[in-house]
mmCIF file of C-alpha atoms in Angstrom:
data_model
loop_
_atom_site.group_PDB
_atom_site.id
_atom_site.type_symbol
_atom_site.label_atom_id
_atom_site.label_comp_id
_atom_site.label_asym_id
_atom_site.label_seq_id
_atom_site.Cartn_x
_atom_site.Cartn_y
_atom_site.Cartn_z
ATOM 1 C CA MET A 1240 -6.753 14.613 -16.150
ATOM 2 C CA GLU A 1241 -10.257 13.188 -16.130
ATOM 3 C CA ALA A 1242 -8.857 9.726 -16.888
ATOM 4 C CA LEU A 1243 -6.489 9.942 -13.912
ATOM 5 C CA LEU A 1244 -9.395 10.944 -11.681
ATOM 6 C CA ASP A 1245 -11.715 8.272 -13.048
ATOM 7 C CA ALA A 1246 -9.088 5.611 -12.362
ATOM 8 C CA ASP A 1247 -8.448 7.000 -8.844
ATOM 9 C CA LEU A 1248 -4.759 7.481 -9.625
ATOM 10 C CA VAL A 1249 -4.343 11.084 -8.500
ATOM 11 C CA ASN A 1250 -4.154 10.080 -4.837
ATOM 12 C CA LYS A 1251 -1.353 7.564 -5.444
ATOM 13 C CA GLY A 1252 1.516 10.003 -5.913
ATOM 14 C CA TYR A 1253 2.428 13.522 -6.926
ATOM 15 C CA THR A 1254 0.583 15.060 -9.832
ATOM 16 C CA SER A 1255 1.601 18.248 -11.544
ATOM 17 C CA LEU A 1256 -0.489 20.037 -14.108
ATOM 18 C CA GLY A 1257 0.723 23.015 -16.078
ATOM 19 C CA THR A 1258 -2.695 24.219 -17.186
ATOM 20 C CA PHE A 1259 -6.315 23.476 -16.543
ATOM 21 C CA ASP A 1260 -8.804 23.494 -19.402
ATOM 22 C CA ASP A 1261 -12.107 23.210 -17.538
ATOM 23 C CA TRP A 1262 -12.077 26.336 -15.384
ATOM 24 C CA GLN A 1263 -15.791 26.068 -14.574
ATOM 25 C CA ASN A 1264 -15.283 22.730 -12.812
ATOM 26 C CA LYS A 1265 -11.900 23.468 -11.251
ATOM 27 C CA SER A 1266 -13.411 23.252 -7.749
ATOM 28 C CA LYS A 1267 -13.742 19.459 -8.016
ATOM 29 C CA PHE A 1268 -9.928 19.257 -7.979
ATOM 30 C CA LYS A 1269 -9.375 21.494 -4.952
ATOM 31 C CA ASP A 1270 -8.969 18.682 -2.380
ATOM 32 C CA LEU A 1271 -6.642 16.536 -4.466
ATOM 33 C CA PRO A 1272 -2.816 16.457 -4.296
ATOM 34 C CA ILE A 1273 -2.422 18.335 -7.572
ATOM 35 C CA VAL A 1274 -0.032 21.190 -8.079
ATOM 36 C CA LEU A 1275 -1.380 23.635 -10.634
ATOM 37 C CA GLU A 1276 1.480 25.837 -11.740
ATOM 38 C CA VAL A 1277 -0.982 28.415 -13.050
ATOM 39 C CA ASP A 1278 -2.370 28.777 -9.515
ATOM 40 C CA LYS A 1279 1.094 29.781 -8.370
ATOM 41 C CA GLY A 1280 1.241 32.541 -10.977
ATOM 42 C CA TYR A 1281 4.279 31.135 -12.752
ATOM 43 C CA THR A 1282 5.121 32.643 -16.074
ATOM 44 C CA LEU A 1283 8.696 31.432 -16.429
ATOM 45 C CA GLY A 1284 10.104 27.950 -16.451
ATOM 46 C CA ASN A 1285 12.604 27.160 -13.753
ATOM 47 C CA GLU A 1286 10.353 28.059 -10.825
ATOM 48 C CA ILE A 1287 9.216 25.503 -8.299
ATOM 49 C CA ALA A 1288 5.523 24.656 -8.041
ATOM 50 C CA GLY A 1289 4.377 24.430 -4.439
ATOM 51 C CA ASP A 1290 6.194 22.782 -1.581
ATOM 52 C CA VAL A 1291 6.720 19.439 -3.311
ATOM 53 C CA GLY A 1292 9.423 20.756 -5.630
ATOM 54 C CA ILE A 1293 7.885 19.858 -8.963
ATOM 55 C CA PRO A 1294 9.452 22.184 -11.529
ATOM 56 C CA ASN A 1295 7.440 24.011 -14.126
ATOM 57 C CA ASP A 1296 10.062 23.751 -16.836
ATOM 58 C CA ILE A 1297 11.570 21.340 -19.304
ATOM 59 C CA LEU A 1298 15.165 21.667 -18.161
ATOM 60 C CA SER A 1299 14.973 20.349 -14.606
ATOM 61 C CA LEU A 1300 14.367 16.953 -13.077
ATOM 62 C CA GLY A 1301 13.054 18.620 -9.945
ATOM 63 C CA ASN A 1302 13.323 17.344 -6.412
ATOM 64 C CA ASN A 1303 15.273 14.069 -6.475
ATOM 65 C CA ASP A 1304 13.699 12.977 -3.179
ATOM 66 C CA ILE A 1305 10.300 12.808 -4.871
ATOM 67 C CA TRP A 1306 11.630 10.674 -7.702
ATOM 68 C CA CYS A 1307 13.346 8.315 -5.256
ATOM 69 C CA LYS A 1308 10.155 7.764 -3.245
ATOM 70 C CA HIS A 1309 8.222 6.380 -6.204
ATOM 71 C CA PHE A 1310 8.640 3.168 -8.144
ATOM 72 C CA LEU A 1311 6.780 4.062 -11.331
ATOM 73 C CA ASN A 1312 6.500 7.196 -13.423
ATOM 74 C CA VAL A 1313 3.246 7.676 -15.290
ATOM 75 C CA VAL A 1314 4.368 9.979 -18.072
ATOM 76 C CA THR A 1315 1.454 12.169 -19.077
ATOM 77 C CA GLU A 1316 2.589 13.436 -22.428
ATOM 78 C CA THR A 1317 1.543 16.846 -23.708
ATOM 79 C CA VAL A 1318 -0.973 15.352 -26.106
ATOM 80 C CA ILE A 1319 -2.730 11.988 -26.207
ATOM 81 C CA HIS A 1320 -5.054 12.552 -29.160
ATOM 82 C CA SER A 1321 -2.548 12.846 -32.000
ATOM 83 C CA ASP A 1322 0.178 11.064 -33.852
ATOM 84 C CA VAL A 1323 3.206 9.792 -31.965
ATOM 85 C CA PHE A 1324 4.531 12.546 -29.738
ATOM 86 C CA VAL A 1325 7.419 12.240 -27.296
ATOM 87 C CA SER A 1326 8.686 15.182 -25.254
ATOM 88 C CA GLU A 1327 11.211 15.680 -22.468
ATOM 89 C CA LYS A 1328 8.628 14.199 -20.078
ATOM 90 C CA THR A 1329 9.261 10.723 -21.461
ATOM 91 C CA PHE A 1330 13.018 11.022 -21.059
ATOM 92 C CA LYS A 1331 12.993 12.174 -17.421
ATOM 93 C CA PRO A 1332 12.321 8.687 -15.987
ATOM 94 C CA ILE A 1333 14.850 7.252 -18.437
ATOM 95 C CA VAL A 1334 17.654 9.482 -17.143
ATOM 96 C CA LEU A 1335 16.544 8.794 -13.566
ATOM 97 C CA MET A 1336 16.510 5.025 -14.228
ATOM 98 C CA GLN A 1337 12.862 4.661 -13.296
ATOM 99 C CA PRO A 1338 10.243 2.352 -14.837
ATOM 100 C CA PHE A 1339 7.470 4.167 -16.694
ATOM 101 C CA VAL A 1340 4.195 3.847 -18.533
ATOM 102 C CA LEU A 1341 3.080 6.387 -21.113
ATOM 103 C CA ALA A 1342 -0.211 8.253 -21.075
ATOM 104 C CA ALA A 1343 0.486 9.284 -24.643
ATOM 105 C CA PRO A 1344 -0.708 8.758 -28.207
ATOM 106 C CA PRO A 1345 -0.700 5.153 -29.439
ATOM 107 C CA GLY A 1346 2.596 4.003 -30.874
ATOM 108 C CA CYS A 1347 4.913 5.907 -28.543
ATOM 109 C CA LEU A 1348 6.412 2.769 -26.987
ATOM 110 C CA ASN A 1349 7.155 1.361 -30.441
ATOM 111 C CA TYR A 1350 8.657 4.717 -31.379
ATOM 112 C CA LEU A 1351 11.011 4.529 -28.380
ATOM 113 C CA LYS A 1352 11.910 0.954 -29.287
ATOM 114 C CA SER A 1353 12.697 2.031 -32.857
ATOM 115 C CA TYR A 1354 15.352 4.307 -31.346
ATOM 116 C CA GLY A 1355 16.892 1.455 -29.370
ATOM 117 C CA PHE A 1356 15.193 1.948 -26.003
ATOM 118 C CA LYS A 1357 13.807 -0.997 -24.074
ATOM 119 C CA THR A 1358 10.441 -0.932 -22.332
ATOM 120 C CA PHE A 1359 8.783 -3.040 -19.659
ATOM 121 C CA ASP A 1360 6.823 -5.623 -21.619
ATOM 122 C CA ASN A 1361 8.525 -8.418 -19.653
ATOM 123 C CA TRP A 1362 6.694 -7.210 -16.536
ATOM 124 C CA TRP A 1363 3.346 -5.818 -17.682
ATOM 125 C CA ASP A 1364 1.082 -5.744 -20.682
ATOM 126 C CA GLU A 1365 2.103 -2.913 -22.999
ATOM 127 C CA SER A 1366 -0.696 -3.471 -25.480
ATOM 128 C CA TYR A 1367 -2.132 -0.176 -24.182
ATOM 129 C CA ASP A 1368 0.263 1.429 -26.677
ATOM 130 C CA THR A 1369 -1.866 0.049 -29.531
ATOM 131 C CA ILE A 1370 -5.265 1.175 -28.233
ATOM 132 C CA GLU A 1371 -6.668 3.971 -30.383
ATOM 133 C CA ASP A 1372 -9.434 5.156 -28.036
ATOM 134 C CA PRO A 1373 -7.832 7.517 -25.458
ATOM 135 C CA SER A 1374 -10.239 6.538 -22.653
ATOM 136 C CA GLU A 1375 -9.602 2.838 -23.168
ATOM 137 C CA ARG A 1376 -5.846 3.469 -23.395
ATOM 138 C CA MET A 1377 -5.860 5.393 -20.099
ATOM 139 C CA ALA A 1378 -7.924 2.629 -18.459
ATOM 140 C CA ALA A 1379 -5.269 0.106 -19.526
ATOM 141 C CA VAL A 1380 -2.524 2.357 -18.094
ATOM 142 C CA ALA A 1381 -4.552 2.610 -14.869
ATOM 143 C CA ASP A 1382 -4.707 -1.190 -14.681
ATOM 144 C CA ILE A 1383 -0.905 -1.313 -14.682
ATOM 145 C CA VAL A 1384 -0.625 1.387 -12.028
ATOM 146 C CA ASN A 1385 -3.174 -0.394 -9.851
ATOM 147 C CA TRP A 1386 -1.334 -3.725 -10.289
ATOM 148 C CA ILE A 1387 2.027 -2.305 -9.145
ATOM 149 C CA PRO A 1388 1.262 -2.143 -5.370
ATOM 150 C CA SER A 1389 0.529 -5.881 -5.319
ATOM 151 C CA GLN A 1390 4.095 -6.615 -6.445
ATOM 152 C CA ASN A 1391 7.397 -6.912 -4.627
ATOM 153 C CA LEU A 1392 8.857 -3.613 -5.824
ATOM 154 C CA GLU A 1393 12.398 -4.362 -4.704
ATOM 155 C CA LYS A 1394 12.359 -7.617 -6.678
ATOM 156 C CA LEU A 1395 10.844 -5.871 -9.714
ATOM 157 C CA ARG A 1396 13.472 -3.148 -9.638
ATOM 158 C CA MET A 1397 16.258 -5.739 -9.464
ATOM 159 C CA GLU A 1398 14.739 -7.632 -12.399
ATOM 160 C CA MET A 1399 14.438 -4.387 -14.374
ATOM 161 C CA ALA A 1400 17.975 -3.194 -13.604
ATOM 162 C CA GLY A 1401 19.320 -4.261 -17.001
ATOM 163 C CA VAL A 1402 16.590 -2.381 -18.890
ATOM 164 C CA LEU A 1403 16.956 0.719 -16.720
ATOM 165 C CA GLU A 1404 20.743 0.728 -17.145
ATOM 166 C CA HIS A 1405 20.481 0.109 -20.894
ATOM 167 C CA ASN A 1406 18.070 3.029 -21.381
ATOM 168 C CA TYR A 1407 20.195 5.368 -19.264
ATOM 169 C CA ARG A 1408 23.380 4.540 -21.138
ATOM 170 C CA HIS A 1409 21.645 4.559 -24.520
ATOM 171 C CA PHE A 1410 20.201 8.008 -23.842
ATOM 172 C CA TYR A 1411 23.591 9.516 -23.004
ATOM 173 C CA GLU A 1412 25.880 7.474 -25.254
ATOM 174 C CA ASN A 1413 23.868 7.012 -28.462
ATOM 175 C CA ILE A 1414 20.878 9.322 -28.726
ATOM 176 C CA PRO A 1415 22.884 12.543 -29.251
ATOM 177 C CA ALA A 1416 24.631 11.039 -32.285
ATOM 178 C CA ILE A 1417 21.382 9.565 -33.623
ATOM 179 C CA CYS A 1418 19.631 12.932 -33.344
ATOM 180 C CA LEU A 1419 22.552 14.749 -34.940
ATOM 181 C CA GLN A 1420 22.550 12.319 -37.855
ATOM 182 C CA GLU A 1421 18.800 12.781 -38.328
ATOM 183 C CA LEU A 1422 19.250 16.542 -38.305
ATOM 184 C CA ARG A 1423 22.001 16.320 -40.905
ATOM 185 C CA THR A 1424 19.795 14.109 -43.071
ATOM 186 C CA LEU A 1425 16.886 16.552 -42.791
ATOM 187 C CA LEU A 1426 19.103 19.506 -43.704
ATOM 188 C CA SER A 1427 20.774 17.859 -46.679
#
């Protein structure tokens, strides 16, 4: 969260945050467009956080209007200080055919590529995926996010259509069988 604030990215879209670690300094976030699900008293997934319709669960894509109003999804994975880790958060923009960058541990983009997904290295520098230092990695992600508004987004989306379509189809047509085969291999 600190990296998003330091890069002045919180004011550029919707931000949801399931928990907040630094309760003593929570007041510095009070004027920002952040939905804290814990502030709403949610204990179950499937409830909507605030008026913006950001779900606090892993099974919903949430309010489609919000997704449609934004060009880029900055996926803030559950952990950024560990080995490769990919959760449902990474797959939400894939199934919604939206470009994304990953605020995640190094190697996650290569991990996705190893499963047949395509990323956006034809349009921006994805070397952030190799940066070990989390602060430097988040700064590189912030550079991409800050570069986006200077671009013709309609043109970018048209150029990216093949990658977006490939990832969508690959997710639904191939990933279930790949995961099933991996499970069978692990159990044998």
